[in-house]
Short mmCIF file of C-alpha atoms and ligand atoms in Angstrom, two decimals:
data_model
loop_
_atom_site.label_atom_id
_atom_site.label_comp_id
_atom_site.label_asym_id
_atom_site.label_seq_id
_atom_site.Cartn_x
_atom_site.Cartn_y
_atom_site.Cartn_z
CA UNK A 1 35.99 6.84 2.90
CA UNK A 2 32.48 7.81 2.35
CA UNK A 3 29.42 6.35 3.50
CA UNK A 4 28.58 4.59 -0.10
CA UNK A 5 31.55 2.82 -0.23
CA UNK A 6 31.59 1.37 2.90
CA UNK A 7 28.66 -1.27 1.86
CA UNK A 8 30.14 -4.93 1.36
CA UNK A 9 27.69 -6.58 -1.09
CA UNK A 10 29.26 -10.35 -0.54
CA UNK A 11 28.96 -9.95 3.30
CA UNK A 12 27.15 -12.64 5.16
CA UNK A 13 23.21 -10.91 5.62
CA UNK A 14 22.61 -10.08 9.22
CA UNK A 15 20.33 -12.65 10.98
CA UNK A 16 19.32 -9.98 14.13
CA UNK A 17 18.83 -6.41 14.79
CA UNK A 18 22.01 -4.79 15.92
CA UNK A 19 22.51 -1.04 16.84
CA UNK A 20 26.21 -0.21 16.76
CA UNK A 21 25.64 4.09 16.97
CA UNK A 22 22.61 6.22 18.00
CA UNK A 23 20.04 6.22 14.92
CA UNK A 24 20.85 7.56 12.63
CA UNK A 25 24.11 7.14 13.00
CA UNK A 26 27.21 9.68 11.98
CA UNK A 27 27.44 8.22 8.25
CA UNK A 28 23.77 8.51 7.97
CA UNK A 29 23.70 11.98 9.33
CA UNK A 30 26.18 12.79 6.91
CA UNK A 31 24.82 11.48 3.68
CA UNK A 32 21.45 13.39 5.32
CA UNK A 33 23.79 16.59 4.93
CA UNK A 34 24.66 16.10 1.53
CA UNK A 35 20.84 15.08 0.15
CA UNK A 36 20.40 18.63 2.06
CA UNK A 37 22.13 20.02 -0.54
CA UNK A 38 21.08 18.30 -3.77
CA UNK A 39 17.29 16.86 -3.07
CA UNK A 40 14.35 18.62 -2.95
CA UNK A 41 12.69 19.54 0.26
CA UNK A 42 9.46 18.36 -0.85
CA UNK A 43 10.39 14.94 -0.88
CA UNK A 44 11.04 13.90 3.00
CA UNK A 45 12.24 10.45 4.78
CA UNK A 46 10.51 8.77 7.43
CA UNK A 47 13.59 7.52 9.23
CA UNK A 48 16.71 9.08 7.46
CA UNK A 49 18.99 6.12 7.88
CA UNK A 50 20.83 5.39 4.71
CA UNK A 51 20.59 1.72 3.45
CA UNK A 52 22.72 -0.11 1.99
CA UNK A 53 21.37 -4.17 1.67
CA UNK A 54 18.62 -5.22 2.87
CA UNK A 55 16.68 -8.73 3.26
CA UNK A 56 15.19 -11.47 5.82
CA UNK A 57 13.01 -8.08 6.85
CA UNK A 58 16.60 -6.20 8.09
CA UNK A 59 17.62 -3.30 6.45
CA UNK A 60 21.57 -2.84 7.21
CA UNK A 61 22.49 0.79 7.05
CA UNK A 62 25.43 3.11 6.32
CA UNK A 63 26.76 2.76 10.00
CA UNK A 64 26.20 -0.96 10.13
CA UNK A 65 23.18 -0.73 12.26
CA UNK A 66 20.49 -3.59 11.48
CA UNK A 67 16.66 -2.76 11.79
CA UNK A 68 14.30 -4.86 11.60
CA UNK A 69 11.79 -3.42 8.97
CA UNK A 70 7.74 -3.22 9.65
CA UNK A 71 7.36 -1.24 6.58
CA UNK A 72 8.17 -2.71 3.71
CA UNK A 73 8.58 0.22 1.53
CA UNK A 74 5.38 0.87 2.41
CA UNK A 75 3.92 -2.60 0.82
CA UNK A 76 6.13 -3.02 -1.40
CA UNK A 77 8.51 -5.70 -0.49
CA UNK A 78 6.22 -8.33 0.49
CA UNK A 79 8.36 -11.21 -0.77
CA UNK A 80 11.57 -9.48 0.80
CA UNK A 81 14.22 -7.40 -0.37
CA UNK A 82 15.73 -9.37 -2.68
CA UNK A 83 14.01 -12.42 -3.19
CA UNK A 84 16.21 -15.17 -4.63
CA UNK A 85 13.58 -15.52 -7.50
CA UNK A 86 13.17 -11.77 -8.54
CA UNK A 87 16.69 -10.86 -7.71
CA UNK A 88 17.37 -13.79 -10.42
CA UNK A 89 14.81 -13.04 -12.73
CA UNK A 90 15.81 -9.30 -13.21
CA UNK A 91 19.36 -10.18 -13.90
CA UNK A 92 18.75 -11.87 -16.56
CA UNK A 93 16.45 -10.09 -17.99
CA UNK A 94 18.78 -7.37 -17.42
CA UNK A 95 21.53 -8.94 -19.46
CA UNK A 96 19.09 -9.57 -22.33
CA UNK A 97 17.80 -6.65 -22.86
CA UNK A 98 16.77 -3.40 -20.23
CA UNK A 99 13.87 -1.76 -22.33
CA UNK A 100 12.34 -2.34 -26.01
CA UNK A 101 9.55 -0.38 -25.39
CA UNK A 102 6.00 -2.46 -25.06
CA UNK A 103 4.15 -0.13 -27.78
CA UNK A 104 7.20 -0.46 -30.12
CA UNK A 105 8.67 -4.07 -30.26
CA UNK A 106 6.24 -5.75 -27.58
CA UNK A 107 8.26 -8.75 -25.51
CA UNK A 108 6.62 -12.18 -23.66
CA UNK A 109 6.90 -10.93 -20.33
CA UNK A 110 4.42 -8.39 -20.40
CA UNK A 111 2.31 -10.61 -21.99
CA UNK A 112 3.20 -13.43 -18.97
CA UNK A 113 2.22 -10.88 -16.21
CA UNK A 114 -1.25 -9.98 -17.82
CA UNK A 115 -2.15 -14.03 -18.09
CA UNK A 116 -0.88 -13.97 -14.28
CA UNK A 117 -3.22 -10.90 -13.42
CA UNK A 118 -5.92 -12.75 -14.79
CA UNK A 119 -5.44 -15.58 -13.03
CA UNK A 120 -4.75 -14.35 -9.58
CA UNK A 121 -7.50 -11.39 -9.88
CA UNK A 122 -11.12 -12.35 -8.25
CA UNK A 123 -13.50 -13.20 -10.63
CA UNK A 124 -13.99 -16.26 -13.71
CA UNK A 125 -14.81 -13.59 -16.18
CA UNK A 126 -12.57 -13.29 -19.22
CA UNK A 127 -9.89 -10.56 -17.94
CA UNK A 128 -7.62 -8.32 -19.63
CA UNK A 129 -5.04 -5.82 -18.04
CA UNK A 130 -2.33 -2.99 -19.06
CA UNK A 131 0.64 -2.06 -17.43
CA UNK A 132 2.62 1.17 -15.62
CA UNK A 133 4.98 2.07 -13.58
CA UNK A 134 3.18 3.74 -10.20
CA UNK A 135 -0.33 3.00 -8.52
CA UNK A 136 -1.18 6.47 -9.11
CA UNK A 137 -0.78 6.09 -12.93
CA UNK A 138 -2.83 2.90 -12.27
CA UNK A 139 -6.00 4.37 -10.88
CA UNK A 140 -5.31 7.21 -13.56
CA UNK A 141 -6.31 5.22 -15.99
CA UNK A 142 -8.75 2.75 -14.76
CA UNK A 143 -10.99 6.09 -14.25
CA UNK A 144 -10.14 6.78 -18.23
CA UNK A 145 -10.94 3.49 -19.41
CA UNK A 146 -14.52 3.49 -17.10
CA UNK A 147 -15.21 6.59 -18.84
CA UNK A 148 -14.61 5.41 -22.23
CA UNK A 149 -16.86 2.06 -21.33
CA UNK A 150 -19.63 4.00 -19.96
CA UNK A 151 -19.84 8.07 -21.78
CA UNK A 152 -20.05 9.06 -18.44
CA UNK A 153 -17.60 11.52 -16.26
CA UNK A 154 -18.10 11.33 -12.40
CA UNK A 155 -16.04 9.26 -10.33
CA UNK A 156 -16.89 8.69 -7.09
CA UNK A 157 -14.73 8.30 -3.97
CA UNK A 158 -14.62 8.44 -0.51
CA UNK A 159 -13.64 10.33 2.81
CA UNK A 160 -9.77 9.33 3.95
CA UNK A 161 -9.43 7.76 0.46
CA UNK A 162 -5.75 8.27 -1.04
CA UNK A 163 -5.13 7.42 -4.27
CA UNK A 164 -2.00 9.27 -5.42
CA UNK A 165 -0.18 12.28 -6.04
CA UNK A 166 -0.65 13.19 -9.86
CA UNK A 167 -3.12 15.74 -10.86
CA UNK A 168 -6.33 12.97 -11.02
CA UNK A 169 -5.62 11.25 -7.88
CA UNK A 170 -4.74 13.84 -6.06
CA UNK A 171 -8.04 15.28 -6.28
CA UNK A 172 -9.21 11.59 -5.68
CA UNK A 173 -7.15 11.97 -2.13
CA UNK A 174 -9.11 12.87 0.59
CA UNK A 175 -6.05 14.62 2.75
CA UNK A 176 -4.66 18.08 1.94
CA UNK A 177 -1.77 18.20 3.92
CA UNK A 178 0.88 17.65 2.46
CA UNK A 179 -0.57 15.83 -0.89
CA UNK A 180 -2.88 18.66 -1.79
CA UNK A 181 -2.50 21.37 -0.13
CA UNK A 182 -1.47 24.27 -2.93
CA UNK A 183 -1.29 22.09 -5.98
CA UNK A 184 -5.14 22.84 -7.16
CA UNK A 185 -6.86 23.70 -9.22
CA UNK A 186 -7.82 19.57 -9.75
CA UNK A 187 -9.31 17.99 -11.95
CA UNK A 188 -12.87 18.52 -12.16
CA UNK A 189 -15.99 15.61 -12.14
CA UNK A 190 -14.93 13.64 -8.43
CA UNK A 191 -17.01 13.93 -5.62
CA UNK A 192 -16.45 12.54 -2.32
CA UNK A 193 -18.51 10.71 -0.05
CA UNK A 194 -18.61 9.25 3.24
CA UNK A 195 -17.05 5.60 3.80
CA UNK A 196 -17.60 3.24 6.34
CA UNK A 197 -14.93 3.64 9.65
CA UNK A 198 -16.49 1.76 12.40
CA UNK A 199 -14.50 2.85 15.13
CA UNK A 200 -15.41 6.12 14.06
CA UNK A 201 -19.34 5.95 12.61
CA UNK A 202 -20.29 3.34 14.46
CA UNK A 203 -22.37 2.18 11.77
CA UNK A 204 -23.19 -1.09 10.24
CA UNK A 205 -21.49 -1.65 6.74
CA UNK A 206 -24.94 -1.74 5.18
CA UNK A 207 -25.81 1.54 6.95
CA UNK A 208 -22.73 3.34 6.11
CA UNK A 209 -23.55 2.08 2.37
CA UNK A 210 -26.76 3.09 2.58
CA UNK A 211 -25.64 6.76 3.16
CA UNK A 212 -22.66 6.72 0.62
CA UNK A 213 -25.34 5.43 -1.96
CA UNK A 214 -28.12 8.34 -0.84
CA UNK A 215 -25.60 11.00 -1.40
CA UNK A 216 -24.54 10.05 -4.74
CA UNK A 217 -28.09 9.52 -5.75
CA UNK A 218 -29.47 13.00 -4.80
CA UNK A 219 -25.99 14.97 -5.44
CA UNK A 220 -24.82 13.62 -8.20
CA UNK A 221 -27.34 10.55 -10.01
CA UNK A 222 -26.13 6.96 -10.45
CA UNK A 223 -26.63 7.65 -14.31
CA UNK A 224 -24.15 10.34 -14.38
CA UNK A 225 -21.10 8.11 -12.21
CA UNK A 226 -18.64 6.57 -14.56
CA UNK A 227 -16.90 4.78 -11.64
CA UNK A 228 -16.63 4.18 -8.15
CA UNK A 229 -13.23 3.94 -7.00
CA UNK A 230 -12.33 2.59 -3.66
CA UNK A 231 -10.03 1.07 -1.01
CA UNK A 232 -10.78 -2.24 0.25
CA UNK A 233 -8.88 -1.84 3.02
CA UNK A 234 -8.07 2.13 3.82
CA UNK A 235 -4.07 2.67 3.44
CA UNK A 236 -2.88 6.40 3.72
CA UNK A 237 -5.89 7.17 5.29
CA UNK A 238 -5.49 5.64 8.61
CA UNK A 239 -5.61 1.90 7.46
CA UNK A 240 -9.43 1.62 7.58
CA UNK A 241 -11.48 -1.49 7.58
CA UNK A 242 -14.97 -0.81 6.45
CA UNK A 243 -17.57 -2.64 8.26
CA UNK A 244 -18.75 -6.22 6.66
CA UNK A 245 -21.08 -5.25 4.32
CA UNK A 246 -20.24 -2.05 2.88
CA UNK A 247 -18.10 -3.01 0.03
CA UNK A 248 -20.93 -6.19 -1.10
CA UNK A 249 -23.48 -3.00 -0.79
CA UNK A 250 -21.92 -0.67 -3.16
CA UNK A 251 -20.75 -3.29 -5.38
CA UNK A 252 -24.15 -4.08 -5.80
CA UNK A 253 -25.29 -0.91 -6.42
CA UNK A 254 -22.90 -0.25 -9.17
CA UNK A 255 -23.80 -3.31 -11.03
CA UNK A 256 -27.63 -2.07 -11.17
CA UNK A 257 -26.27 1.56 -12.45
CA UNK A 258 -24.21 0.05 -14.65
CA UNK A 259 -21.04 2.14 -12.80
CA UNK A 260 -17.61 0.62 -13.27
CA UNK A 261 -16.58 -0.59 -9.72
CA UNK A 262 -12.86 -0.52 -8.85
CA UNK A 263 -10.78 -1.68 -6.26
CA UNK A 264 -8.07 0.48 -6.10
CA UNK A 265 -6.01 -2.60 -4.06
CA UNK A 266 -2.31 -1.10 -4.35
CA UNK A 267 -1.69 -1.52 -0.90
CA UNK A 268 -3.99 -4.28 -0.06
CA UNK A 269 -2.67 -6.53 -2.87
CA UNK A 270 -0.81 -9.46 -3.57
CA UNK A 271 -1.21 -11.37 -0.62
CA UNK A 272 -0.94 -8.28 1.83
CA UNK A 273 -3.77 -9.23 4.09
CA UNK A 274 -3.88 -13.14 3.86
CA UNK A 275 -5.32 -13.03 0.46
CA UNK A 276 -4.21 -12.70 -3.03
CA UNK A 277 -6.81 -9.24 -2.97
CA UNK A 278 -8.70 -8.26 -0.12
CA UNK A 279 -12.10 -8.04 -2.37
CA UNK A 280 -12.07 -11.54 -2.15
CA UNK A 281 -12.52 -11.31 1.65
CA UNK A 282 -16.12 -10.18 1.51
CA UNK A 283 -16.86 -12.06 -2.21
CA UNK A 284 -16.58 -9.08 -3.68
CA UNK A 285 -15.49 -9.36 -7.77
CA UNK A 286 -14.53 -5.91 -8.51
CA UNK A 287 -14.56 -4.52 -12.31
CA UNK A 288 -11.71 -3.06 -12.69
CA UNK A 289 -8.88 -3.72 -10.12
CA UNK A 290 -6.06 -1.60 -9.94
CA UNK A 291 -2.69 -2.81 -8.30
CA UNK A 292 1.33 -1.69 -8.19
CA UNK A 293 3.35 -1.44 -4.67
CA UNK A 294 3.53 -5.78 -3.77
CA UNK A 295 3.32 -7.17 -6.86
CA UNK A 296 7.48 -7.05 -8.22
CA UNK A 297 9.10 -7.31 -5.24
CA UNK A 298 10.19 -3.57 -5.20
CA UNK A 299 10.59 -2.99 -9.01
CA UNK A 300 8.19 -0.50 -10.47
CA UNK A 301 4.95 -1.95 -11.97
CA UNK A 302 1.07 -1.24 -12.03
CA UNK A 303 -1.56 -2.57 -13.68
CA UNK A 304 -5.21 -2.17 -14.79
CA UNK A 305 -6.82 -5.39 -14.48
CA UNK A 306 -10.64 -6.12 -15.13
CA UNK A 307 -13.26 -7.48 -17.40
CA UNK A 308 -12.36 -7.50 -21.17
CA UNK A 309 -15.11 -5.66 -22.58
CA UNK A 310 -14.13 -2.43 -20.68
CA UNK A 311 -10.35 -2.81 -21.25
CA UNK A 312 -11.37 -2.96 -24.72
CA UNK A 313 -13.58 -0.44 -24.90
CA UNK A 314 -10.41 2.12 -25.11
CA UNK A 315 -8.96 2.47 -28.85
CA UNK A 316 -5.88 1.41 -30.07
CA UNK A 317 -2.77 3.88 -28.69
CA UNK A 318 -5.07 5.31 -26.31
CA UNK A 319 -3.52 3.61 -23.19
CA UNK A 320 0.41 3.08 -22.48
CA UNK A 321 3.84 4.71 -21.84
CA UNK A 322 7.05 4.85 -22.73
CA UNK A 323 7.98 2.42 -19.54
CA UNK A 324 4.89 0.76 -19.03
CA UNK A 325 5.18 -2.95 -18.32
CA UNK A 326 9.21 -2.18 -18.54
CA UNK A 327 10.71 -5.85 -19.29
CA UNK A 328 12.96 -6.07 -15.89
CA UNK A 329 9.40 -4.89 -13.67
CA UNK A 330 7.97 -7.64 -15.81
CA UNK A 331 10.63 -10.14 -14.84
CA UNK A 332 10.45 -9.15 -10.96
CA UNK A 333 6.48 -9.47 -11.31
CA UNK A 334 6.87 -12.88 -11.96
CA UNK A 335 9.71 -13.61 -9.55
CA UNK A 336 7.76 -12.06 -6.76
CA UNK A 337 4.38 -14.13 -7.83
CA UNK A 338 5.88 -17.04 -8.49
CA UNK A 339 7.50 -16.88 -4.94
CA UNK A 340 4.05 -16.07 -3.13
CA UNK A 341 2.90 -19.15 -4.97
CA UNK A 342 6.12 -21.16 -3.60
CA UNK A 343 5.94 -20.12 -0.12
CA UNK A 344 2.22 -19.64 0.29
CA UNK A 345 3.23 -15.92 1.35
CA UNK A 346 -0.84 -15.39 2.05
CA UNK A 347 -0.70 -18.31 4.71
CA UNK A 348 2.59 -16.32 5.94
CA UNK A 349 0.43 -12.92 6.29
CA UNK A 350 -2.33 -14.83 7.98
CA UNK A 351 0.28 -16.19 10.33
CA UNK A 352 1.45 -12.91 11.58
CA UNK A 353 -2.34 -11.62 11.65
CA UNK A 354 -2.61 -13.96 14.68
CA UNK A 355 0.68 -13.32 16.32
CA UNK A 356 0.29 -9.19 15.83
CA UNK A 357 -3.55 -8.70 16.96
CA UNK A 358 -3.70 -10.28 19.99
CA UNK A 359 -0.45 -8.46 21.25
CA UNK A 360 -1.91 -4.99 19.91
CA UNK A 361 -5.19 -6.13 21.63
CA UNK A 362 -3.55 -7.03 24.96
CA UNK A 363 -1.42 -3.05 24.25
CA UNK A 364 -4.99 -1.56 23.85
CA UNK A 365 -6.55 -2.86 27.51
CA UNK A 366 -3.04 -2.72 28.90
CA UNK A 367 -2.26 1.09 28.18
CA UNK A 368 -5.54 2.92 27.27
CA UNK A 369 -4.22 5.17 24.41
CA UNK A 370 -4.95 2.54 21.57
CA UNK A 371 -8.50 3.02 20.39
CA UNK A 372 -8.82 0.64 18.09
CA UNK A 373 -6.78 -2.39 16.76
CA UNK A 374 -7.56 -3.68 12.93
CA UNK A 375 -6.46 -4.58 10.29
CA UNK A 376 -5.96 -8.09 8.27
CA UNK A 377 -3.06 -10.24 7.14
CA UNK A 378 0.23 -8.35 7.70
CA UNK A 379 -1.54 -5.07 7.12
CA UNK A 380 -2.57 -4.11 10.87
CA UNK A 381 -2.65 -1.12 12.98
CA UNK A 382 -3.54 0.77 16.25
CA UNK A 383 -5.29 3.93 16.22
CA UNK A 384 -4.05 6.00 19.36
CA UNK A 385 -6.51 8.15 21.14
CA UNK A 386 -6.13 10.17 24.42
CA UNK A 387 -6.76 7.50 27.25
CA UNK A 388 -10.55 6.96 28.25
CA UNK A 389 -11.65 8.91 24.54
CA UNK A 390 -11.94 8.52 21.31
CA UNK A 391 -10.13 11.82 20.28
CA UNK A 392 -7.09 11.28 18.43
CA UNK A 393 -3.46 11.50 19.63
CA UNK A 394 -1.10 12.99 16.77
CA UNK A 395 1.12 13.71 19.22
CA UNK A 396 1.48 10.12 20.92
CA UNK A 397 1.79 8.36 17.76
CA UNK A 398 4.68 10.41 16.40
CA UNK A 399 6.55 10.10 19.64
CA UNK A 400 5.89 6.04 19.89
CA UNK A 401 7.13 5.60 16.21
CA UNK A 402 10.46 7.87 16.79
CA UNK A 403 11.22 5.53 19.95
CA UNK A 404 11.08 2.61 17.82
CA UNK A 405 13.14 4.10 15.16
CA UNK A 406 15.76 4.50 18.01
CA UNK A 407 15.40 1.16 18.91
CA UNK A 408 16.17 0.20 15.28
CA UNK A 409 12.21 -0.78 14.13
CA UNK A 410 10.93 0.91 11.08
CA UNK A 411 7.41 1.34 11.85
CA UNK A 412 5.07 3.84 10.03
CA UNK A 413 2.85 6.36 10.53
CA UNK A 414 -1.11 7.00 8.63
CA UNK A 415 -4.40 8.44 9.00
CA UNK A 416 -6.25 12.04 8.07
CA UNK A 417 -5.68 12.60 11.90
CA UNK A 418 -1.78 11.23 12.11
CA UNK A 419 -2.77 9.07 14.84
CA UNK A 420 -2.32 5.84 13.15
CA UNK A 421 0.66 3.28 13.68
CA UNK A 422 0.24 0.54 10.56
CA UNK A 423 2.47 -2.52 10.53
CA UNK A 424 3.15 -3.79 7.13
CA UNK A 425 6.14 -6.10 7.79
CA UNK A 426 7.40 -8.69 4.55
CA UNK A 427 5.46 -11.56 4.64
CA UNK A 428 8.29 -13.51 4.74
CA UNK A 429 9.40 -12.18 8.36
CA UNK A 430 11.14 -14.60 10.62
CA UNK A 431 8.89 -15.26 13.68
CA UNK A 432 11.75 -13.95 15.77
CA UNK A 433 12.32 -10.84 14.07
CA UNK A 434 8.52 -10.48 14.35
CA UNK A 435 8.27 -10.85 18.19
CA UNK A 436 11.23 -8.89 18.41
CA UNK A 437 10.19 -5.84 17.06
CA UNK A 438 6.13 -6.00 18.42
CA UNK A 439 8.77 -6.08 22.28
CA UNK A 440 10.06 -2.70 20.79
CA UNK A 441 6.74 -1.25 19.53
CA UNK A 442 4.78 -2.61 23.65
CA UNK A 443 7.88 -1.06 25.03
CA UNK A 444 7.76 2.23 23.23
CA UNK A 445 3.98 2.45 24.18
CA UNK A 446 4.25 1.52 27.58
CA UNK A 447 7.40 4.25 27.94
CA UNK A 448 5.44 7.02 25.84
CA UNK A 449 2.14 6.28 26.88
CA UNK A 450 3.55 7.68 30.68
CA UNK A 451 5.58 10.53 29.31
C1 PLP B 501 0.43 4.02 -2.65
C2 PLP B 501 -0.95 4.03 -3.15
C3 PLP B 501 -1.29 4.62 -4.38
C4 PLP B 501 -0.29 5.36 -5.22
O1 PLP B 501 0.73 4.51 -5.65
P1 PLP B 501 2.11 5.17 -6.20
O2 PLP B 501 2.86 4.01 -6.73
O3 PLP B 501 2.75 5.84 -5.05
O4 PLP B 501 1.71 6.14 -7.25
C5 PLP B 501 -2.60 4.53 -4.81
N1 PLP B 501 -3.53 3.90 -4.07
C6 PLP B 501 -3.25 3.31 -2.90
C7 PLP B 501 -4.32 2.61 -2.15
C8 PLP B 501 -1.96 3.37 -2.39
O5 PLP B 501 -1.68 2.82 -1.20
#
């Protein structure tokens, strides 16, 4: 028997974590063996277990173990794995039809998610949006239709930004290793400024503003910027929280420039950090907004969404894609709304804000390697440092998240300096499951932080 056949799709779903080999275990290890063989290199697995069901926040793998997840697909699952209303949705859909092709024969669906976008997105204005598959292809073109609106060509963006991996956003990424590093030449007209990382600057948001907007003013001219594209909430990059103030600032500086100001919110989005969009935190009504990972429940979908003058300022046929706005991602994306609407999944994230900081806050005085604790909503993290500094500790942080995988807790790893844990469990986590696996996480810092 092989390790894909040994799934049993009608079995009752776990309730609790439950390690029956090491991690991962033999039928893991050997699946790992065969991807040897047949997947690239370049793409690599944070915790090579191999899964096969997953929901209530437990992913069940190969072996039978059960861990409780605190990744999400990295913000992608936010309703779960298989939400009764998008699991529903896309069969359906499925059985009437997979693809049609939105430029070719359009379908209601589409049409249903952009009326949704405009809803949910901050801001009265009159809204339009357009659809893809990836957050990358997103941002892509949100910095092609701010060009169009405005005949200009710089796009601004700032220090531990990440925006993607295609040609564009990869030169919009701050990091080089591994998303850059060899793939240049890129694409030409970005320039990168600094952002506002408190526990780092020590700066007021206005400050830090104040120096992003001086350095694109002498370097580059506020006439000449066709965008600003930025991160509400840092992701990649180390899971950032500017200081209050920063974002209003340069939001207000764009609208006197007349540059197109988008929140690139594909991590921070659909209810991720106890709001619909984190712009909305700080009042902030961004122009364009792009958004993909939460919003269909682990089907992929992005979308452009902003103020219908600049979403038509692009021709006819000069946005789209053979998949964009595919009918099934369409039918998840309103599975997966309609269920934050149901079960108020932004009250849920809120929720385990309050449970998560003041453990990771209590971890922090307890153990003296955790820097900083931030974060909002169920996207929170602790930056580890070596005890009594504020130098990073790479080293720490990779050996506290491998002792959690053992334990069974998916937990992930960000930050330009690697010394970031981030916690980005479903909103729709079981309060159990949740204390659960923050016992693992104290644990592994206590037992690492001594090492
Ligand atoms: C993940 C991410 C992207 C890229 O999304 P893909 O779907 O991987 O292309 C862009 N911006 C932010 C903030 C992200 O977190």
């Amino acid at each position: 028997m092989t390790a894909s056949t040994t799934a049993a799709p009608q079995a009752p779903a776990p309730r609790q974590r439950r390690l029956q080999t090491e991690i991962p275990g033999p039928l893991s290890r050997e699946l790992q063996q065969r991807r040897t063989g047949a997947v690239a290199a370049g793409v690599s697995s944070v915790l090579p277990v191999y899964v096969t069901s997953a929901s209530g926040g437990l992913l069940t793998d190969a072996d039978g173990n059960v861990l409780i997840d605190f990744g999400s697909g990295i913000a992608v699952t936010n309703v779960g794995h298989s939400a009764p209303a998008v699991v529903d949705r896309v069969r359906k859909q499925a059985c009437w039809f997979t693809h049609t092709c939105f430029m070719v024969t359009p379908y209601e669906g589409y049409v249903e998610v952009c009326e949704a976008l405009a809803e949910l997105t901050p801001g009265d204005h009159a809204k339009k949006s357009v659809l893809f598959n990836s957050g990358a292809e997103a941002v892509e073109n949100a910095v092609k239709i701010a060009r169009v609106a405005t005949g200009r060509q710089a796009v601004v963006v700032f220090d531990h930004a990440y925006h993607g991996r295609t040609n564009l956003t990869m030169g919009m990424t701050a990091k080089s290793v591994p998303y850059k590093h060899g793939f240049g030449p890129f694409a030409p007209e970005i320039y990168r400024v600094p952002g506002s990382y408190p526990f780092r600057d020590g700066l007021s948001g206005p400050e830090a503003a104040a120096l992003a907007i001086d350095r694109v003013e002498k370097q580059i001219g506020g006439d000449q910027v066709a965008a600003v594209v930025l991160e509400p909430i840092q992701g990649e990059g180390g899971f950032i929280e500017p200081a209050r103030g920063f974002l209003p600032a340069i939001a207000a500086w764009c609208r006197e420039n007349g540059v197109v100001y988008v929140a690139d919110e594909v991590q921070t989005g659909f209810c991720r950090t106890g709001s619909w969009f984190a712009s909305t935190d700080e009042d902030v009504v961004p122009d364009l907004i792009a958004t993909a990972k939460g919003i269909a429940g682990g089907l992929p979908l992005s979308a452009v969404t902003g103020r219908a003058e600049l979403l038509d300022a692009v021709p006819p046929g000069g946005l789209g894609g053979t998949y964009g706005g595919n009918p099934i991602a369409c039918a998840a994306a309103l599975g997966s709304i309609e269920t934050m609407k149901t079960e108020d999944l932004a009250a849920s994230a809120k929720r385990i804000e309050g449970v998560v900081l003041p453990r990771l806050r209590a971890l922090a005085d307890e153990t003296g390697v955790i820097g900083d604790v931030r974060g909002r909503g169920a996207m929170l993290a602790a930056e580890f440092v070596h005890a009594g500094t504020s130098e990073p500790d790479a080293d720490l942080t990779k050996r506290v998240a491998a002792a959690c995988h053992r334990a069974g807790v998916v937990v992930l790893t960000c930050g330009t300096y690697g010394n970031v844990v981030r916690l980005l469990p479903p909103l729709s986590l079981a309060d159990d499951l949740l204390d659960e696996g923050l016992s693992v996480l104290e644990h592994a810092v206590r037992t690492e932080a001594r090492a």
